[in-house]
Coordinates of C-alpha atoms and ligand atoms in Angstrom, one line a residue:
M805 CA -229.5 -35.8 -119.0
K806 CA -230.5 -33.0 -116.5
K807 CA -230.9 -33.8 -112.7
I808 CA -233.9 -31.5 -111.4
T809 CA -235.2 -31.4 -107.9
V810 CA -239.2 -32.0 -107.6
A811 CA -241.5 -31.7 -104.7
K812 CA -245.0 -33.0 -105.0
G813 CA -246.2 -30.5 -102.5
D814 CA -249.7 -30.6 -100.5
G815 CA -253.5 -30.8 -101.2
I816 CA -253.8 -31.4 -104.9
G817 CA -250.0 -31.1 -105.6
P818 CA -249.2 -34.5 -105.8
E819 CA -251.9 -35.3 -108.5
I820 CA -250.8 -32.2 -110.5
M821 CA -247.1 -33.2 -110.4
D822 CA -247.8 -36.6 -111.5
A823 CA -249.5 -35.8 -114.6
T824 CA -247.1 -33.0 -115.3
L825 CA -244.0 -35.3 -115.1
D826 CA -246.1 -38.3 -117.4
I827 CA -246.5 -35.7 -119.9
I828 CA -243.0 -34.6 -120.0
L829 CA -241.4 -37.7 -119.6
A830 CA -243.7 -39.2 -122.4
A831 CA -242.6 -36.3 -124.6
G832 CA -239.0 -37.3 -124.1
A833 CA -237.8 -34.9 -121.5
R834 CA -234.0 -35.9 -120.9
I835 CA -234.4 -35.5 -116.9
E836 CA -233.4 -37.2 -113.8
I837 CA -235.7 -36.8 -111.0
D838 CA -234.5 -35.9 -107.3
E839 CA -237.4 -35.9 -105.1
I840 CA -237.7 -33.6 -102.0
E841 CA -240.5 -33.3 -99.2
V842 CA -241.3 -29.5 -98.8
G843 CA -244.7 -28.0 -97.1
E844 CA -247.2 -29.0 -94.5
K845 CA -245.8 -32.2 -92.9
V846 CA -242.2 -30.4 -93.0
Y847 CA -243.6 -27.5 -91.1
L848 CA -245.5 -29.8 -88.8
A849 CA -242.9 -31.9 -87.9
G850 CA -241.4 -28.6 -86.4
N851 CA -239.4 -26.9 -89.1
T852 CA -241.0 -23.6 -89.4
S853 CA -239.2 -22.8 -92.9
G854 CA -241.2 -25.8 -94.5
I855 CA -238.1 -27.2 -96.0
A856 CA -235.1 -29.5 -94.5
K857 CA -231.3 -28.7 -94.8
A858 CA -230.5 -31.5 -97.2
S859 CA -233.6 -30.3 -99.6
W860 CA -231.8 -27.2 -99.7
E861 CA -228.7 -28.8 -100.6
S862 CA -230.5 -31.0 -103.7
I863 CA -231.5 -27.7 -104.9
R864 CA -228.6 -25.9 -104.6
S865 CA -226.9 -28.6 -106.5
N866 CA -229.3 -29.4 -109.3
K867 CA -230.0 -25.7 -109.8
V868 CA -233.3 -26.6 -111.0
F869 CA -236.5 -26.8 -108.9
L870 CA -239.9 -27.7 -110.3
K871 CA -242.6 -27.4 -107.4
A872 CA -246.1 -28.1 -106.8
P873 CA -248.0 -26.0 -104.4
I874 CA -247.8 -26.4 -100.7
T875 CA -250.2 -25.6 -97.9
T876 CA -248.6 -23.0 -95.3
P877 CA -250.3 -23.8 -91.9
Q878 CA -252.1 -21.0 -90.6
G879 CA -250.6 -19.6 -87.6
G880 CA -247.9 -20.6 -85.4
G881 CA -245.2 -18.3 -87.1
Y882 CA -244.7 -20.6 -90.1
K883 CA -242.8 -18.8 -92.6
S884 CA -243.6 -18.7 -96.5
L885 CA -241.8 -21.3 -98.2
N886 CA -242.1 -19.4 -101.3
V887 CA -240.7 -16.2 -100.3
T888 CA -237.9 -17.9 -98.3
T889 CA -236.9 -19.9 -101.6
R890 CA -237.0 -16.8 -104.0
K891 CA -234.7 -14.7 -101.3
M892 CA -232.5 -17.4 -100.5
L893 CA -231.8 -18.4 -104.0
G894 CA -231.8 -14.9 -105.2
L895 CA -234.6 -15.6 -107.6
Y896 CA -235.0 -11.9 -108.5
A897 CA -237.1 -12.4 -111.6
N898 CA -240.7 -13.7 -111.5
I899 CA -242.2 -14.4 -114.9
R900 CA -246.0 -15.1 -115.6
P901 CA -247.0 -15.2 -119.1
C902 CA -250.9 -14.7 -119.3
S903 CA -252.6 -15.2 -122.7
S904 CA -256.2 -16.1 -123.5
L905 CA -257.0 -19.3 -125.2
Y906 CA -260.4 -18.0 -126.7
P907 CA -262.7 -19.3 -127.6
F908 CA -261.7 -22.6 -126.5
V909 CA -261.5 -21.3 -122.5
E910 CA -264.1 -18.6 -121.9
T911 CA -262.7 -15.1 -121.4
K912 CA -264.1 -11.5 -122.2
H913 CA -260.3 -10.6 -123.4
K914 CA -260.0 -12.7 -126.7
N915 CA -256.8 -11.1 -127.5
M916 CA -255.1 -10.8 -124.5
D917 CA -251.5 -12.1 -124.6
M918 CA -249.0 -10.6 -122.1
V919 CA -246.2 -11.4 -119.5
I920 CA -246.0 -10.0 -116.4
I921 CA -242.4 -9.8 -115.1
R922 CA -242.4 -9.1 -111.4
E923 CA -239.2 -8.0 -109.3
N924 CA -239.2 -10.8 -106.7
E925 CA -236.8 -10.1 -103.8
E926 CA -237.2 -6.4 -102.4
D927 CA -239.9 -3.8 -102.1
L928 CA -242.3 -4.2 -98.8
Y929 CA -241.6 -8.2 -99.1
A930 CA -238.0 -7.5 -97.4
G931 CA -240.4 -7.9 -94.3
I932 CA -238.7 -5.4 -92.1
E933 CA -241.7 -4.4 -89.8
H934 CA -241.7 -2.9 -86.2
Q935 CA -244.3 -1.5 -84.1
Q936 CA -242.8 2.1 -83.0
T937 CA -245.4 3.7 -80.8
D938 CA -248.5 2.6 -79.1
E939 CA -250.6 3.8 -82.4
V940 CA -248.2 3.1 -85.2
V941 CA -246.6 0.3 -86.8
Q942 CA -243.9 0.4 -89.9
C943 CA -243.0 -2.1 -92.5
L944 CA -239.8 -0.7 -94.4
K945 CA -239.7 -0.7 -98.5
L946 CA -236.5 -1.0 -99.7
V947 CA -235.7 -0.7 -103.4
S948 CA -232.3 -0.9 -104.5
R949 CA -230.3 0.1 -107.8
P950 CA -228.9 -3.7 -108.7
G951 CA -232.6 -4.8 -107.8
C952 CA -234.0 -2.4 -110.3
E953 CA -231.3 -2.8 -113.1
K954 CA -231.6 -6.7 -113.0
I955 CA -235.4 -6.9 -113.3
I956 CA -235.4 -4.1 -115.9
R957 CA -232.7 -5.6 -117.8
Y958 CA -234.4 -9.0 -117.6
A959 CA -237.6 -7.7 -118.9
F960 CA -236.0 -5.9 -122.1
E961 CA -233.8 -9.2 -122.7
Y962 CA -237.2 -11.4 -122.4
A963 CA -239.1 -9.2 -125.1
K964 CA -236.3 -9.2 -127.3
L965 CA -235.8 -13.0 -127.0
Y966 CA -239.6 -13.7 -127.6
G967 CA -239.8 -11.1 -130.1
R968 CA -242.3 -8.7 -128.1
K969 CA -242.7 -5.2 -129.1
K970 CA -243.3 -3.3 -126.0
V971 CA -242.3 -3.3 -122.5
T972 CA -244.5 -1.4 -120.0
C973 CA -243.3 -0.2 -116.6
F974 CA -245.7 0.2 -113.9
T975 CA -245.0 2.3 -110.5
K976 CA -246.4 4.6 -108.3
D977 CA -243.9 7.2 -108.6
N978 CA -245.9 10.3 -108.1
I979 CA -246.2 9.3 -104.5
M980 CA -243.0 7.2 -103.9
K981 CA -240.6 9.7 -105.4
Q982 CA -237.7 7.7 -103.9
T983 CA -238.3 4.1 -104.1
D984 CA -240.6 3.7 -107.1
G985 CA -238.7 6.9 -108.6
L986 CA -235.6 4.8 -108.9
F987 CA -237.6 2.1 -110.6
H988 CA -238.9 4.5 -113.2
E989 CA -235.6 6.4 -113.4
V990 CA -233.7 2.7 -114.0
F991 CA -236.3 1.9 -116.5
N992 CA -235.7 5.0 -118.6
E993 CA -231.7 4.8 -118.5
I994 CA -232.0 0.7 -119.6
G995 CA -234.9 1.2 -122.1
Y996 CA -232.0 3.3 -124.1
E997 CA -230.0 0.3 -124.8
Y998 CA -233.3 -1.4 -126.3
P999 CA -234.0 1.2 -129.3
D1000 CA -236.0 -1.4 -131.3
I1001 CA -238.4 -2.1 -128.3
E1002 CA -241.2 0.4 -127.5
K1003 CA -241.3 1.7 -123.9
E1004 CA -244.1 3.2 -121.7
H1005 CA -244.7 3.8 -118.1
W1006 CA -248.0 4.1 -116.4
I1007 CA -249.0 4.9 -112.7
I1008 CA -249.9 1.7 -111.2
D1009 CA -253.6 2.5 -110.4
I1010 CA -254.6 3.2 -113.7
G1011 CA -252.0 0.9 -115.4
A1012 CA -253.7 -1.8 -113.5
A1013 CA -257.4 -0.6 -114.3
K1014 CA -256.6 -0.4 -117.9
M1015 CA -254.9 -3.9 -117.6
A1016 CA -258.3 -5.6 -116.3
D1017 CA -260.3 -3.5 -119.0
T1018 CA -258.2 -4.0 -121.9
P1019 CA -255.5 -6.2 -121.6
E1020 CA -254.5 -6.6 -125.2
I1021 CA -253.0 -3.1 -125.1
F1022 CA -250.1 -4.7 -123.0
D1023 CA -247.2 -6.9 -124.0
V1024 CA -244.5 -7.3 -121.4
I1025 CA -245.2 -5.3 -118.2
V1026 CA -242.4 -5.1 -115.5
T1027 CA -243.0 -3.7 -111.9
L1028 CA -242.1 -4.0 -108.5
N1029 CA -243.0 -6.9 -106.3
L1030 CA -246.2 -6.2 -104.4
Y1031 CA -247.6 -4.8 -107.5
G1032 CA -246.6 -7.5 -109.7
D1033 CA -247.9 -9.8 -107.0
V1034 CA -251.5 -8.5 -107.5
I1035 CA -251.7 -7.7 -111.2
S1036 CA -250.4 -11.3 -112.0
D1037 CA -253.5 -12.7 -110.1
I1038 CA -255.6 -10.4 -111.6
A1039 CA -254.4 -11.0 -115.2
A1040 CA -254.1 -14.9 -114.9
Q1041 CA -257.9 -14.8 -113.8
I1042 CA -259.1 -12.4 -116.6
A1043 CA -257.3 -14.9 -119.0
G1044 CA -259.5 -17.6 -118.0
S1045 CA -258.5 -19.4 -114.9
V1046 CA -256.0 -19.2 -112.2
G1047 CA -256.0 -23.0 -112.9
L1048 CA -253.8 -22.3 -116.3
A1049 CA -250.9 -20.1 -115.3
G1050 CA -247.5 -21.1 -114.8
S1051 CA -244.6 -19.2 -113.4
A1052 CA -240.9 -19.0 -113.3
N1053 CA -238.5 -17.7 -110.8
I1054 CA -235.2 -17.1 -112.3
G1055 CA -231.8 -16.4 -110.6
Q1056 CA -228.2 -15.7 -111.5
E1057 CA -227.5 -19.3 -110.5
C1058 CA -230.9 -21.1 -109.8
A1059 CA -234.4 -21.4 -111.1
M1060 CA -237.9 -22.4 -109.6
F1061 CA -241.0 -23.5 -111.8
E1062 CA -244.5 -23.7 -110.4
A1063 CA -248.2 -23.0 -110.9
I1064 CA -249.3 -19.7 -110.0
H1065 CA -252.1 -21.3 -107.8
G1066 CA -252.1 -22.6 -104.4
S1067 CA -252.6 -26.4 -102.9
A1068 CA -256.6 -26.1 -103.2
P1069 CA -257.1 -28.3 -100.4
R1070 CA -261.1 -28.8 -101.2
R1071 CA -260.1 -30.6 -104.3
A1072 CA -257.2 -32.7 -103.2
G1073 CA -257.5 -36.5 -104.0
Q1074 CA -260.4 -36.4 -106.4
N1075 CA -258.8 -36.4 -109.6
M1076 CA -260.0 -33.1 -110.4
A1077 CA -257.7 -30.3 -110.3
N1078 CA -256.6 -28.8 -113.7
P1079 CA -252.4 -29.7 -113.9
S1080 CA -252.3 -27.0 -116.8
G1081 CA -250.6 -24.2 -114.3
L1082 CA -247.7 -26.5 -113.1
L1083 CA -247.4 -28.0 -116.7
Q1084 CA -246.8 -24.3 -118.2
G1085 CA -244.2 -23.9 -115.5
A1086 CA -242.5 -27.4 -116.5
V1087 CA -242.7 -26.0 -120.2
M1088 CA -240.7 -22.6 -119.0
M1089 CA -238.3 -25.1 -117.4
L1090 CA -237.5 -27.3 -120.2
N1091 CA -237.0 -24.1 -122.1
H1092 CA -234.6 -22.9 -119.1
I1093 CA -232.6 -26.1 -119.4
G1094 CA -232.2 -26.0 -123.0
Q1095 CA -234.8 -28.7 -124.0
N1096 CA -236.6 -26.5 -126.2
D1097 CA -237.8 -29.5 -128.6
I1098 CA -239.6 -31.2 -125.8
A1099 CA -241.1 -27.8 -124.7
E1100 CA -242.7 -27.0 -127.8
K1101 CA -243.9 -30.8 -128.2
V1102 CA -245.6 -30.3 -124.9
Q1103 CA -247.2 -26.7 -125.4
N1104 CA -248.3 -27.7 -128.9
A1105 CA -250.0 -30.8 -127.7
W1106 CA -251.4 -29.1 -124.8
L1107 CA -253.2 -26.3 -126.9
K1108 CA -254.7 -29.0 -129.1
T1109 CA -255.9 -30.7 -126.1
L1110 CA -257.7 -27.4 -124.9
E1111 CA -258.6 -26.9 -128.6
D1112 CA -260.4 -30.5 -128.9
G1113 CA -262.6 -29.2 -125.9
I1114 CA -261.0 -31.9 -123.4
H1115 CA -261.4 -30.0 -120.3
T1116 CA -261.2 -30.3 -116.5
Y1117 CA -263.9 -29.0 -114.3
D1118 CA -262.7 -25.6 -113.8
I1119 CA -262.8 -24.3 -117.5
Y1120 CA -265.6 -27.2 -118.6
K1121 CA -268.5 -25.0 -120.3
E1122 CA -271.4 -26.9 -122.0
N1123 CA -271.0 -24.8 -125.1
T1124 CA -267.4 -24.8 -125.7
S1125 CA -266.3 -28.2 -124.1
K1126 CA -266.8 -31.6 -125.4
E1127 CA -265.5 -33.7 -122.4
K1128 CA -265.1 -33.1 -118.6
V1129 CA -262.1 -35.2 -117.7
G1130 CA -260.2 -35.7 -114.6
T1131 CA -256.2 -34.7 -113.9
K1132 CA -255.2 -38.3 -115.0
E1133 CA -257.2 -38.4 -118.3
F1134 CA -256.3 -34.8 -119.1
A1135 CA -252.6 -35.8 -118.8
Q1136 CA -253.3 -38.9 -121.0
A1137 CA -255.2 -36.7 -123.6
V1138 CA -252.0 -34.5 -123.9
I1139 CA -249.9 -37.7 -123.9
S1140 CA -252.0 -38.9 -127.1
R1141 CA -251.5 -35.5 -129.0
L1142 CA -247.7 -35.1 -128.5
D1143 CA -247.0 -35.1 -132.3
Q1144 CA -250.1 -32.5 -132.9
S1145 CA -250.2 -29.0 -132.9
P1146 CA -253.2 -26.7 -132.3
K1147 CA -255.3 -25.8 -135.7
I1148 CA -256.9 -22.5 -134.4
L1149 CA -254.7 -21.2 -131.4
K1150 CA -251.4 -20.2 -132.3
T1151 CA -248.7 -22.9 -132.6
V1152 CA -245.5 -22.5 -130.6
N1153 CA -241.7 -22.3 -131.9
Y1154 CA -239.1 -22.4 -129.5
S1155 CA -236.5 -22.9 -131.8
E1156 CA -234.7 -19.7 -131.0
V1157 CA -235.4 -19.7 -127.4
S1158 CA -232.1 -19.5 -125.2
P1159 CA -231.7 -18.8 -121.4
I1160 CA -231.8 -15.4 -120.6
I1161 CA -228.3 -14.3 -119.3
I1162 CA -228.0 -10.8 -118.1
K1163 CA -224.8 -9.0 -117.5
P1164 CA -223.9 -9.0 -113.8
Y1165 CA -224.5 -5.8 -112.0
Q1166 CA -221.6 -3.3 -111.9
R1167 CA -221.2 -1.0 -108.8
K1168 CA -221.3 2.8 -109.9
P1169 CA -218.4 4.9 -108.7
S1170 CA -219.3 6.5 -105.4
T1171 CA -221.2 9.8 -105.5
K1172 CA -220.6 13.0 -103.3
K1173 CA -222.6 12.2 -100.3
E1174 CA -223.3 15.3 -97.8
L1175 CA -225.1 14.9 -94.5
V1176 CA -227.4 17.9 -94.3
G1177 CA -229.7 17.0 -91.5
F1178 CA -231.9 14.3 -89.9
D1179 CA -235.7 13.1 -88.9
A1180 CA -236.0 12.3 -85.3
F1181 CA -239.5 10.3 -85.0
V1182 CA -240.8 10.8 -81.7
H1183 CA -243.6 8.8 -79.4
W1184 CA -245.5 11.8 -78.0
K1185 CA -248.8 11.4 -76.6
G1186 CA -250.0 15.1 -76.7
L1187 CA -252.3 16.4 -79.3
D1188 CA -251.4 19.9 -80.4
P1189 CA -248.5 20.1 -82.9
N1190 CA -247.8 23.8 -81.6
E1191 CA -246.9 22.5 -78.3
L1192 CA -244.5 19.6 -79.7
G1193 CA -242.8 22.2 -81.8
E1194 CA -242.4 24.2 -78.7
I1195 CA -240.7 21.5 -76.9
I1196 CA -238.5 20.3 -79.9
S1197 CA -237.6 24.0 -80.7
K1198 CA -235.9 23.6 -77.2
L1199 CA -233.4 21.1 -78.8
N1200 CA -232.1 23.5 -81.8
T1201 CA -228.2 24.2 -81.9
K1202 CA -226.4 26.9 -83.7
S1203 CA -225.8 24.5 -87.0
L1204 CA -228.9 22.5 -86.6
T1205 CA -232.6 23.7 -86.0
I1206 CA -236.0 22.2 -86.2
N1207 CA -237.2 22.6 -89.7
M1208 CA -240.8 21.2 -89.6
I1209 CA -242.9 18.2 -87.9
T1210 CA -245.1 16.0 -89.8
N1211 CA -247.5 13.4 -88.6
R1212 CA -247.9 10.2 -91.1
G1213 CA -246.0 12.3 -93.5
I1214 CA -248.1 15.4 -93.4
K1215 CA -246.7 18.7 -92.3
V1216 CA -248.5 19.9 -89.1
W1217 CA -246.0 22.4 -87.8
P1218 CA -245.2 25.1 -88.2
H1219 CA -248.6 26.4 -89.7
G1220 CA -250.6 23.1 -89.9
F1221 CA -254.2 22.8 -90.3
E1222 CA -256.2 22.1 -87.2
E1223 CA -258.4 19.5 -89.5
T1224 CA -255.4 17.2 -89.8
F1225 CA -255.7 13.9 -88.0
C1226 CA -252.7 13.1 -85.6
T1227 CA -251.3 9.9 -84.2
D1228 CA -248.7 9.7 -81.5
H1229 CA -246.1 9.0 -84.2
W1230 CA -244.5 12.5 -85.1
R1231 CA -241.5 13.1 -87.2
C1232 CA -239.3 16.1 -86.5
R1233 CA -237.1 17.2 -89.1
F1234 CA -233.8 19.1 -88.3
K1235 CA -231.8 20.6 -91.1
A1236 CA -228.7 22.6 -91.3
A1237 CA -228.4 26.2 -92.2
D1238 CA -228.7 26.7 -96.2
G1239 CA -225.8 24.9 -98.0
K1240 CA -224.1 23.6 -95.1
T1241 CA -223.4 20.2 -94.2
I1242 CA -223.2 18.9 -90.5
S1243 CA -221.3 15.9 -88.6
K1244 CA -222.9 13.0 -87.0
R1245 CA -221.6 14.3 -83.5
E1246 CA -224.1 17.3 -83.6
I1247 CA -227.2 14.6 -84.4
V1248 CA -225.7 12.7 -81.2
N1249 CA -225.9 16.0 -79.3
I1250 CA -229.3 16.8 -80.1
L1251 CA -230.4 13.2 -79.2
W1252 CA -228.7 13.3 -75.8
A1253 CA -230.7 16.7 -75.2
A1254 CA -233.7 14.6 -76.1
I1255 CA -233.2 12.2 -73.5
Q1256 CA -232.7 14.6 -70.8
N1257 CA -235.8 16.5 -71.8
G1258 CA -237.5 13.2 -71.6
I1259 CA -238.6 13.1 -75.4
D1260 CA -239.0 9.6 -76.6
V1261 CA -237.1 9.4 -80.0
I1262 CA -237.9 6.2 -81.2
K1263 CA -235.5 6.3 -84.7
T1264 CA -233.9 8.6 -86.7
E1265 CA -232.9 8.8 -90.5
N1266 CA -230.1 11.1 -91.6
L1267 CA -230.7 13.5 -94.5
Y1268 CA -228.2 13.0 -97.1
Y1269 CA -227.6 15.2 -100.6
F1270 CA -226.0 12.5 -103.1
D1271 CA -224.1 14.4 -106.0
D1272 CA -226.4 17.6 -105.0
K1273 CA -229.5 16.1 -105.5
A1274 CA -231.7 15.5 -102.4
G1275 CA -231.5 12.0 -100.9
F1276 CA -235.0 12.5 -99.2
S1277 CA -238.7 13.6 -99.8
L1278 CA -240.3 16.8 -98.9
G1279 CA -243.2 16.4 -96.1
Q1280 CA -246.6 16.3 -97.6
G1281 CA -247.9 20.1 -97.7
Q1282 CA -244.2 21.6 -97.4
Ligands
LIG998 P1 -255.8 -22.0 -104.4 O1 -255.2 -21.5 -105.2 O2 -255.2 -23.3 -103.4 O3 -257.3 -22.3 -104.5 C1 -258.2 -21.4 -104.5 C2 -259.5 -22.2 -105.9 O4 -259.0 -21.8 -107.1 C3 -259.6 -23.4 -105.4 O5 -260.7 -23.6 -104.2 C4 -260.0 -24.1 -106.8 O6 -261.4 -23.7 -106.9 C5 -259.0 -23.0 -107.7 N1 -258.2 -23.8 -108.3 C6 -257.0 -23.7 -108.0 N2 -255.9 -24.4 -108.4 C7 -257.0 -25.2 -109.4 C8 -256.7 -26.2 -110.3 N3 -255.3 -26.3 -110.6 N4 -257.5 -26.9 -111.0 C9 -258.7 -26.3 -110.7 N5 -259.3 -25.5 -109.6 C10 -258.1 -24.8 -109.1 O7 -255.8 -20.8 -103.1 P2 -255.9 -20.8 -101.5 O8 -257.5 -21.7 -101.5 O9 -256.5 -19.6 -101.1 O10 -255.1 -21.5 -100.8 C11 -254.7 -22.7 -100.5 C12 -253.8 -23.1 -99.9 O11 -252.6 -23.1 -100.9 C13 -253.0 -22.1 -98.8 O12 -252.5 -23.2 -97.7 C14 -252.1 -21.5 -99.3 O13 -251.0 -20.8 -98.3 C15 -251.3 -22.1 -100.4 N6 -250.9 -21.5 -101.6 C16 -249.5 -22.1 -101.8 C17 -248.8 -21.4 -103.2 C18 -247.9 -22.2 -103.7 O14 -247.3 -23.1 -103.0 N7 -247.4 -21.7 -104.5 C19 -249.5 -20.4 -103.9 C20 -250.8 -19.7 -103.2 C21 -251.4 -20.5 -102.0

């Protein structure tokens, strides 16, 4: 018997959770349910995180959390419980299988069968944002080597376990050479350890376009947090309906399973919602806790129900469906097929499935780190970069001199274009003479001189070489 934490959530949440639990318990799931309250009521009671302390304790001790969708109240500074849960519990991998159920669920993509593995903790979702000048705000994109190694290794281990042939990496490293570049580099490194699996890399824009057009050419896709968020909703939608897809959020210790859709408040309390998305989350949970026999039984009965044309309103079509049913009736239809398998859709066999355990991250030996300059970001209301160039050049010292000025990343001094649009946010790059390193003291000297000259430096970034390789990008146009 495995104790699991369950939250019934908001909107259609309680209905689809009851249906899901009815099905898995009827199938013989060996689980004990520890129910907690999360979401709207908890938020409105004044808890801005949407979850009480005692509920965290339940999840942390049971380590397995089945969660129905919740409603995040608009405005009022309420934090997304999903993002908080993923990050607090270190649920680094988000897994979303998306396959078509053609001809029983209408889709333009009959042979689509892919799994999106999205990094879940880093990237722009670190939520580190600042207003820096009157005109410019910033969001920090953080990507770490441990973060990349964990998710990419997970993707290859997943492909191996489920007998998938290819892992595709999506990044935008033609533009973001440091952050997305690291993700791509780690993909190549870890890929070597899996010689039997085909590997490929696509730039996200054309990759996403191809995925929306010809999803059947993809198998497992691994990508960064934001891209994964966007493409996994597209993938679920083009497979048939967002109401059919489930997702797993996996960490070293804990795991959370859910539907990918939200609480659909307009459909709440009407016995209309499709419980399939949450049921798919529950099937992944059963595999995760080693109850593969039950997972397999539920999945095959679910496929048979869809094949028999028993459909909720969201996938009901005159030509392909036989009976339009409500949430409860759909659950009953699955329960009455628990010893059956689909005839046309592929029967699943989970006997070989086991939890994916990846080796813990090993910190690499330190590299040779040399400070070779710094970027000073300046709030300046002038318009002519040449004027700023003159002002900033007065700060030059013997060892550190101004090398270029950019505005939103584009080089505007020296020799900029008059056509380039400039805001009030300027990056002034100071560099040491060729091959030299500097001390932090020299940076402080320049900053002190800037204060004395009334120059408004709003932040600085140090420029390092790591093992003789530049740890910073060039200015665009440099
Ligand atoms: P939504 O996914 O709740 O609903 C969008 C539409 O999709 C619905 O109007 C409905 O037509 C359809 N739909 C969704 N699930 C369905 C199902 N199971 N069966 C049948 N049809 C279904 O998205 P939304 O309306 O943008 O968001 C509503 C609330 O859900 C918001 O408060 C949002 O913050 C929250 N939300 C929660 C989660 C989560 O808890 N994981 C995820 C996304 C959105």
